[in-house]
Coordinates of C-alpha atoms (C1' of nucleotides) in Angstrom, one line a residue:
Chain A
X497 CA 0.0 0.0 0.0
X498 CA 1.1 3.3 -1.0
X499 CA 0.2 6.9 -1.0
X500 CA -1.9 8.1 -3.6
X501 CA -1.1 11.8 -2.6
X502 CA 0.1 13.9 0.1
X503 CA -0.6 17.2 1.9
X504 CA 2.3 19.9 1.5
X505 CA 2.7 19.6 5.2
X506 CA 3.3 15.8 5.2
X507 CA 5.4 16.2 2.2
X508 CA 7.7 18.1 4.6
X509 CA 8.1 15.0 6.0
X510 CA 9.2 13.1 2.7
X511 CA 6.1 12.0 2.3
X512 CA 4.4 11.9 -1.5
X513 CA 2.4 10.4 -3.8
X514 CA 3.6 6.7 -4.3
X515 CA 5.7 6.2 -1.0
X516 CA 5.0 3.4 1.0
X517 CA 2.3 4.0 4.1
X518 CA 4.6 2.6 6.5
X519 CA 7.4 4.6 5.5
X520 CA 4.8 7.9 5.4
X521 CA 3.6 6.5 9.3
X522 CA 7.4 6.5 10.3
X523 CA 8.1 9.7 8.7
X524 CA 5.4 11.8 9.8
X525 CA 3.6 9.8 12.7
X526 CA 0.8 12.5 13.4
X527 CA -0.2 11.9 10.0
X528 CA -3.9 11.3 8.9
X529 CA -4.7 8.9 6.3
X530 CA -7.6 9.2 4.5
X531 CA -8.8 6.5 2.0
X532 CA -9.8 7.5 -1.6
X533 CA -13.0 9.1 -2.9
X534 CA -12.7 9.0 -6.4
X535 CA -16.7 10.4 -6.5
X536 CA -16.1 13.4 -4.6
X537 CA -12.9 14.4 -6.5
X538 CA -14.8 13.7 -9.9
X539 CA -17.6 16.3 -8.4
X540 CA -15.1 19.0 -7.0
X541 CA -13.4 18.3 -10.8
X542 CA -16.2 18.9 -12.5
X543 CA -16.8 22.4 -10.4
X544 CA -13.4 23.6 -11.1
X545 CA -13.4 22.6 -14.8
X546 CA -16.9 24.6 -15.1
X547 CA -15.7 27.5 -13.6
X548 CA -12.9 27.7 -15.7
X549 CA -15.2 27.5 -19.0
X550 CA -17.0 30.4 -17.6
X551 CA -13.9 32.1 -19.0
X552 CA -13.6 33.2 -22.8
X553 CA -11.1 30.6 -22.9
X554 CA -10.3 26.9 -24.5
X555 CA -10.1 24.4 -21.3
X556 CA -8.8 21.0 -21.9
X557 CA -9.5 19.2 -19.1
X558 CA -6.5 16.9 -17.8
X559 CA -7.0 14.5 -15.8
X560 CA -8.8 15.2 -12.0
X561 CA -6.8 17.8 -10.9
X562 CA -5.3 19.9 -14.3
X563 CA -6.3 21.8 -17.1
X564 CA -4.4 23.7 -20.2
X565 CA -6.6 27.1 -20.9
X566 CA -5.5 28.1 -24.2
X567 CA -6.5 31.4 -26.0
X568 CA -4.5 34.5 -27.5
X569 CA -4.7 36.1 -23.9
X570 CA -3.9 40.0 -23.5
X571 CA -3.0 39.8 -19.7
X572 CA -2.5 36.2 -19.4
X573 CA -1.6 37.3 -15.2
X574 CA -4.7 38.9 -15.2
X575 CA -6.8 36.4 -16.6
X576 CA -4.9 33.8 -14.0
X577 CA -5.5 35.9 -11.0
X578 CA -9.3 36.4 -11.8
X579 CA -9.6 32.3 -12.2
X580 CA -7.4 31.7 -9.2
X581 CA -10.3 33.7 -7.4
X582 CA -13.0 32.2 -8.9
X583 CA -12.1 29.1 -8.4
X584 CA -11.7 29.9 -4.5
X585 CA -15.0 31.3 -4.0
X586 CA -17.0 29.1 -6.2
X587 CA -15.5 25.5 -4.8
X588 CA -13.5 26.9 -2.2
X589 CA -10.7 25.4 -3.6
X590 CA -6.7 26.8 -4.0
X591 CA -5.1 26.5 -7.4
X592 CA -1.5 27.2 -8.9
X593 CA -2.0 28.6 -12.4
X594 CA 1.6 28.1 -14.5
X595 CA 1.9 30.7 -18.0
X596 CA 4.1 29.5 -20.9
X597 CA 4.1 29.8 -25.0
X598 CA 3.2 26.1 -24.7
X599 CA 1.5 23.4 -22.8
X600 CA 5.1 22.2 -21.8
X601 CA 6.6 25.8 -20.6
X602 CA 2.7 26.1 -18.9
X603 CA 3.3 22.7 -16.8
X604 CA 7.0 23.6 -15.2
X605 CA 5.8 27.2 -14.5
X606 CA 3.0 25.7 -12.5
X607 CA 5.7 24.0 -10.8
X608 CA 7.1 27.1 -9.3
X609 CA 3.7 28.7 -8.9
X610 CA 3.0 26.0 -6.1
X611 CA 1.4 26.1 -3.8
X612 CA -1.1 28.3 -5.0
X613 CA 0.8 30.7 -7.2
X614 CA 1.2 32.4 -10.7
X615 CA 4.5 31.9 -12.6
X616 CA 5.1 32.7 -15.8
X617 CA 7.6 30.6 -18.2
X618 CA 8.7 32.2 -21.3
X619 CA 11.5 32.2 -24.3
X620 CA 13.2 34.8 -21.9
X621 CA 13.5 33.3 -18.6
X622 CA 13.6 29.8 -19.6
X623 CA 17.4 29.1 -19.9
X624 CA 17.9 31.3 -16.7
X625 CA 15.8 29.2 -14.9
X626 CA 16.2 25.9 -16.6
X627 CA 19.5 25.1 -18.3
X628 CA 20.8 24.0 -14.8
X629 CA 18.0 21.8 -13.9
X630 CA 18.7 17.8 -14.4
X631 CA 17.3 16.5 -17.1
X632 CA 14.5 15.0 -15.4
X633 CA 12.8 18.2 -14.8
X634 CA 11.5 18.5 -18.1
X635 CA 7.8 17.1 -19.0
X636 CA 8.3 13.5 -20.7
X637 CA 11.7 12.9 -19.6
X638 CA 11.6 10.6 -16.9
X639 CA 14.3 8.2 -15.0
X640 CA 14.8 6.0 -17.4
X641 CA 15.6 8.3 -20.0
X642 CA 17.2 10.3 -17.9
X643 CA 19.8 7.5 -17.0
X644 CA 20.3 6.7 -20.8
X645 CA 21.3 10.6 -21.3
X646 CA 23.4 10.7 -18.5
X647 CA 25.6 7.8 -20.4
X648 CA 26.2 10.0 -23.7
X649 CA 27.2 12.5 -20.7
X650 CA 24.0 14.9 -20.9
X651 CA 23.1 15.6 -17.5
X652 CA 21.5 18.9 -17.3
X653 CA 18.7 20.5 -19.8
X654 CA 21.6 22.7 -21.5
X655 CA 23.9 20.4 -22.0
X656 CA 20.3 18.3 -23.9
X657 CA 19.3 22.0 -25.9
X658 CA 22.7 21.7 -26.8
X659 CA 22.6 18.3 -28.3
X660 CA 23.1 16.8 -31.5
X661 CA 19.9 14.6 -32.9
X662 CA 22.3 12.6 -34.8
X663 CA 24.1 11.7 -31.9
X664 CA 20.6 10.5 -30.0
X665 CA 19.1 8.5 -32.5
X666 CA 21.1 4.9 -32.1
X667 CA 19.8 5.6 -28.5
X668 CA 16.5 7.0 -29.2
X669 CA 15.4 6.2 -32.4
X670 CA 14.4 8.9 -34.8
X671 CA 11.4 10.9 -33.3
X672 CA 12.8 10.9 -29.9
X673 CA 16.2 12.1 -31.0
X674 CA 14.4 15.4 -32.4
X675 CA 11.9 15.5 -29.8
X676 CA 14.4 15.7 -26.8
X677 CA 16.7 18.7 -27.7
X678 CA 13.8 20.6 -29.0
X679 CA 12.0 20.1 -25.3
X680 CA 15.1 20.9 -23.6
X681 CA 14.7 24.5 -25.3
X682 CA 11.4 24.9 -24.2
X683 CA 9.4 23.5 -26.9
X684 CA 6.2 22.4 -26.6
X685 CA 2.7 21.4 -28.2
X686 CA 0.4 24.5 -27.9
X687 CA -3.1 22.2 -29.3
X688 CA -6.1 22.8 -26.9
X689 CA -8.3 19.7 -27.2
X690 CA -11.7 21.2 -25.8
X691 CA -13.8 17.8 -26.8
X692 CA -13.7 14.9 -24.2
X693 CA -10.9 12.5 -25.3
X694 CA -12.7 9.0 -26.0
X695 CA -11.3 6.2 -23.9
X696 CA -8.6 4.3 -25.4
X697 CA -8.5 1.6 -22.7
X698 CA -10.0 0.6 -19.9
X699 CA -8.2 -1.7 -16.6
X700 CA -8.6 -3.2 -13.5
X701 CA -5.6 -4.2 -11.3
X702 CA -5.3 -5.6 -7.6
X703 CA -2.4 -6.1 -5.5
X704 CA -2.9 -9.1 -2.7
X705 CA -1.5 -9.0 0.8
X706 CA -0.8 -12.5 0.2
X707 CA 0.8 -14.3 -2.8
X708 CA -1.4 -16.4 -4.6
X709 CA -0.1 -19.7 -5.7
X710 CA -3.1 -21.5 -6.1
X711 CA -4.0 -21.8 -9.9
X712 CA -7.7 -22.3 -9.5
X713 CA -7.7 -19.2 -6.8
X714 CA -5.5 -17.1 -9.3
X715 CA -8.3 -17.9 -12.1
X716 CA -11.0 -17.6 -10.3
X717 CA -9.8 -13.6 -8.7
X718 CA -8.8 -12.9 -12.9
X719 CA -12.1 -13.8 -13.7
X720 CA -13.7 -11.6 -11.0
X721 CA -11.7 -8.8 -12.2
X722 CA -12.6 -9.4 -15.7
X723 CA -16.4 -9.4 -14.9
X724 CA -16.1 -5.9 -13.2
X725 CA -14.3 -4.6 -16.4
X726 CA -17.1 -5.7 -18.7
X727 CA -20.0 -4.4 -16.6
X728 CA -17.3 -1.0 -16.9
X729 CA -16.9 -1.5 -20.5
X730 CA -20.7 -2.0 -21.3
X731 CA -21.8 0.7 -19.5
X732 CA -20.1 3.2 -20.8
X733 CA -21.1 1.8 -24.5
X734 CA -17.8 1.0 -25.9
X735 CA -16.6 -2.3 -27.3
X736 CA -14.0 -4.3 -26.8
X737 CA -11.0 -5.4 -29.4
X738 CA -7.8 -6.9 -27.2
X739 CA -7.9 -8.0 -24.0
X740 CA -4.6 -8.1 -21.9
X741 CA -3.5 -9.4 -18.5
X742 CA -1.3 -8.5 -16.3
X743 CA 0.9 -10.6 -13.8
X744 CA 3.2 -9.4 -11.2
X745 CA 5.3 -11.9 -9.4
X746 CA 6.4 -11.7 -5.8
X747 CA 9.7 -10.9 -7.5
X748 CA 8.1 -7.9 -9.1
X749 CA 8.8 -9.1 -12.3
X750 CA 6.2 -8.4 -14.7
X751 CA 4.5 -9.6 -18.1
X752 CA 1.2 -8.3 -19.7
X753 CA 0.0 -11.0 -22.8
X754 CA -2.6 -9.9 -25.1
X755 CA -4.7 -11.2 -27.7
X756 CA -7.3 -9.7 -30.3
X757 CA -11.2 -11.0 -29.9
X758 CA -11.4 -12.7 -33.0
X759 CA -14.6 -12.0 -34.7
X760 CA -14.2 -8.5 -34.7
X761 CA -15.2 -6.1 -31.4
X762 CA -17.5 -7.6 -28.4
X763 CA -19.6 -6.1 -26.2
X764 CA -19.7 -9.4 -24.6
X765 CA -19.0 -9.9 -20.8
X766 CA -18.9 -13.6 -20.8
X767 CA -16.1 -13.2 -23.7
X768 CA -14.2 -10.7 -22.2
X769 CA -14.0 -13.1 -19.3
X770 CA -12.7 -15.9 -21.5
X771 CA -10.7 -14.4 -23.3
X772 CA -9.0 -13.7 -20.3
X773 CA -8.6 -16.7 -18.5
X774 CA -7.8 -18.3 -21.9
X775 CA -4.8 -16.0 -22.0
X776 CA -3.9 -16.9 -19.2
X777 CA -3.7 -20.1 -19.3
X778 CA -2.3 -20.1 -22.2
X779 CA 0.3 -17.7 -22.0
X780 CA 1.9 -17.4 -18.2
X781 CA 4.0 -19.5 -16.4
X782 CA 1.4 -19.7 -12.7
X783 CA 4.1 -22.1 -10.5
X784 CA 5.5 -18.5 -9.3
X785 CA 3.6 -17.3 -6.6
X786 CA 1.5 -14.1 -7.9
X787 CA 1.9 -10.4 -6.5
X788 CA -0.5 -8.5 -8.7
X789 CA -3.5 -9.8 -11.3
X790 CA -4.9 -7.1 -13.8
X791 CA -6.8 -7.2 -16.8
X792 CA -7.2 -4.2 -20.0
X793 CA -9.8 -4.0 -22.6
X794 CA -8.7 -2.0 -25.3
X795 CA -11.4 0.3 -26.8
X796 CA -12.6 0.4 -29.9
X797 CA -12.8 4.1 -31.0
X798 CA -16.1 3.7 -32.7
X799 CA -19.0 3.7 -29.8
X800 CA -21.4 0.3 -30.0
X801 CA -24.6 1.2 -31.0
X802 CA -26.8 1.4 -34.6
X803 CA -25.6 4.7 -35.6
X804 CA -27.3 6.6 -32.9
X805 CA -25.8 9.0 -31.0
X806 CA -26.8 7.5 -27.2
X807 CA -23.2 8.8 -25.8
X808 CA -24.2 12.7 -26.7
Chain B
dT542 C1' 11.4 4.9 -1.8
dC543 C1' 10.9 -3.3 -1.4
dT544 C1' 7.8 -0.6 -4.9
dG545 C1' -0.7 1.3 -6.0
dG546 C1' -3.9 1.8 -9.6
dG547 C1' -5.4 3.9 -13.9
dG548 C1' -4.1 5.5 -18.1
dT549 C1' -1.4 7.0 -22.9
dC550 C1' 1.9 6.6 -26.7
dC551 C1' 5.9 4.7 -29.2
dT552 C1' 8.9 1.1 -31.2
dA553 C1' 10.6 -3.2 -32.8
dG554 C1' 10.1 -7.6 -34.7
dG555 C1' 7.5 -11.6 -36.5
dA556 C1' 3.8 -13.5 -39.4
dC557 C1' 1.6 -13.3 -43.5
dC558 C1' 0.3 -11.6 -48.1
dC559 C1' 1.1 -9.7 -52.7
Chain C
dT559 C1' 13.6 -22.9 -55.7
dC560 C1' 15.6 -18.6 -54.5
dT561 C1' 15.4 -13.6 -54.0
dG562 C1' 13.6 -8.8 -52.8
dG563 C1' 10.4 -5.1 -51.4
dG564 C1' 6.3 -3.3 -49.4
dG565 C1' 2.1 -3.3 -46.6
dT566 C1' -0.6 -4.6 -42.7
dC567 C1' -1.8 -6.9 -38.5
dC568 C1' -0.3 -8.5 -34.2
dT569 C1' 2.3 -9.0 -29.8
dA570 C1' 5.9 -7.6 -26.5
dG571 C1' 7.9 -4.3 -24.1
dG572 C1' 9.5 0.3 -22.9
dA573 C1' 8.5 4.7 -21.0
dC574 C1' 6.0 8.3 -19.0
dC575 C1' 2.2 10.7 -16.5
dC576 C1' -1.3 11.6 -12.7

DNA sequence: TCTGGGGTCCTAGGACCC
DNA sequence: TCTGGGGTCCTAGGACCC
């Protein structure tokens, strides 16, 4: 069990999002822990997100807690202080607002408008305040690549603005080689996607205090888990074309298999639950005792239906 | 940092067909 | 029988983000 999040004053502690809770008990032992409510953050979401449409503005909602707001904006501090405030007094709710050219510069200035600031990222203060910074503080770059550019010796976002695509490319391959240099300079996607992304996926994964090791037990908690995806997957009208499961073993190794539903897209429960099992009993090794059992459906992009437009 | 749950996108290689 | 190229579908796996 892990933390899904953490308040800025248990963060002072070394607590955050994803560390263990007995190491966030040890570190901060007046700590309260409060489990999650994903329908009360979906309604406090939705608040925020329709205040912010209030303003003349293109919102692009991401994810619980974000939004890009994209427009040609005058003032853009001005516009930021006016939705910092409506946002307080209509949800009573504290926001950092981050300004850049792009979404990227917009996402690291809201860094350093936390908590509950205004920054403002742009061409001219972005080497001052970024050429120092380790790779890793850029959007997209995480620790894996971060690692792999500290081996061709680029360790900071200068010495990455700096680089040569040619020299990423055996590394990176092609579009990752342009991609990485041009981020480090502050590039960035500027798009504001205003229309509700359709779902590309949908998955269910559990964790088990206890190893599993009994075959029959791990099929039977698989085909649970599959059962709660399709009654997911049917009710919010989308078919299914691949299932995939996941296995994590006590070592923490970890394999996903996948097949296609052959016959074209289901919106059937009963298959999606087959198809799992069948995959995995087909396709894992189940004498290792299991840590983690999870199950995707991926989406066809086309809603089920007969034409109609039910999903509005 | 003995390591949750829910997502997205990209790449590489094999199979198969023309 | 061997050879080559291109296209498409599929799976595995890597990486990142919240």
């Amino acid at each position: 069990m892990v933390a899904a999040g953490a308040s800025y004053e248990a963060r002072a502690f070394g607590v955050r999002s994803g560390t263990p809770l007995r190491a966030a008990a040890r570190r901060c032992p007046d700590a309260v822990f409060l489990p999650t409510d994903p329908a009360a953050y979906a309604a406090a979401s939705d608040r925020v997100m329709a205040t912010l449409r209030r303003f003349p503005v293109l919102v692009e909602v991401w994810g619980w807690d974000e939004a890009f707001i994209g427009g040609d904006i005058d003032d853009p501090h001005a516009l930021a202080t006016g939705m910092r405030a409506a946002v307080a007094t209509e949800t009573g709710l504290s926001c950092s607002i981050g300004i850049g050219h792009n979404k990227h510069q917009a996402k690291i200035a809201a860094r350093y408008a936390k908590p509950g600031g205004i920054f403002q990222l742009t061409a001219g203060n972005w080497t001052e305040l970024m050429a120092d910074q380790p790779v890793g503080a850029l959007w997209g770059v995480g620790p894996r690549t971060g690692r792999k550019l500290a081996e061709l010796g680029l360790s900071t976002v200068a010495d990455l603005a700096a680089a040569d695509p040619a020299a990423l490319v055996d590394r990176f391959g092609e579009r990752m080689a342009a991609w990485l240099p041009a981020l480090a300079r502050g590039a960035g996607d500027t798009g504001i996607a205003t229309e509700p992304r359709m779902a590309r996926s949908r998955s269910r994964e559990v964790t088990f205090p206890e190893d599993l090791s009994d075959r029959t037990e791990i099929a039977q908690r698989l085909a649970a888990l599959a059962r709660e995806l399709g009654r997911d997957v049917v009710d919010a009208g989308r078919r299914v074309t691949r299932v995939a499961v996941k296995v994590r073993y006590r070592s923490f190794f970890t394999q996903i298999r996948i097949r296609t539903i052959h016959g074209g897209p289901t919106t059937d429960p009963a298959e999606i639950e087959r198809t799992a099992l069948t995959v995995l009993a087909e396709k894992f090794d189940l004498d290792r005792p299991v840590r983690l059992l999870g199950v995707r459906a991926d989406l066809a992009l086309e809603p089920c239906g007969t034409g109609g437009s039910d999903l509005g």
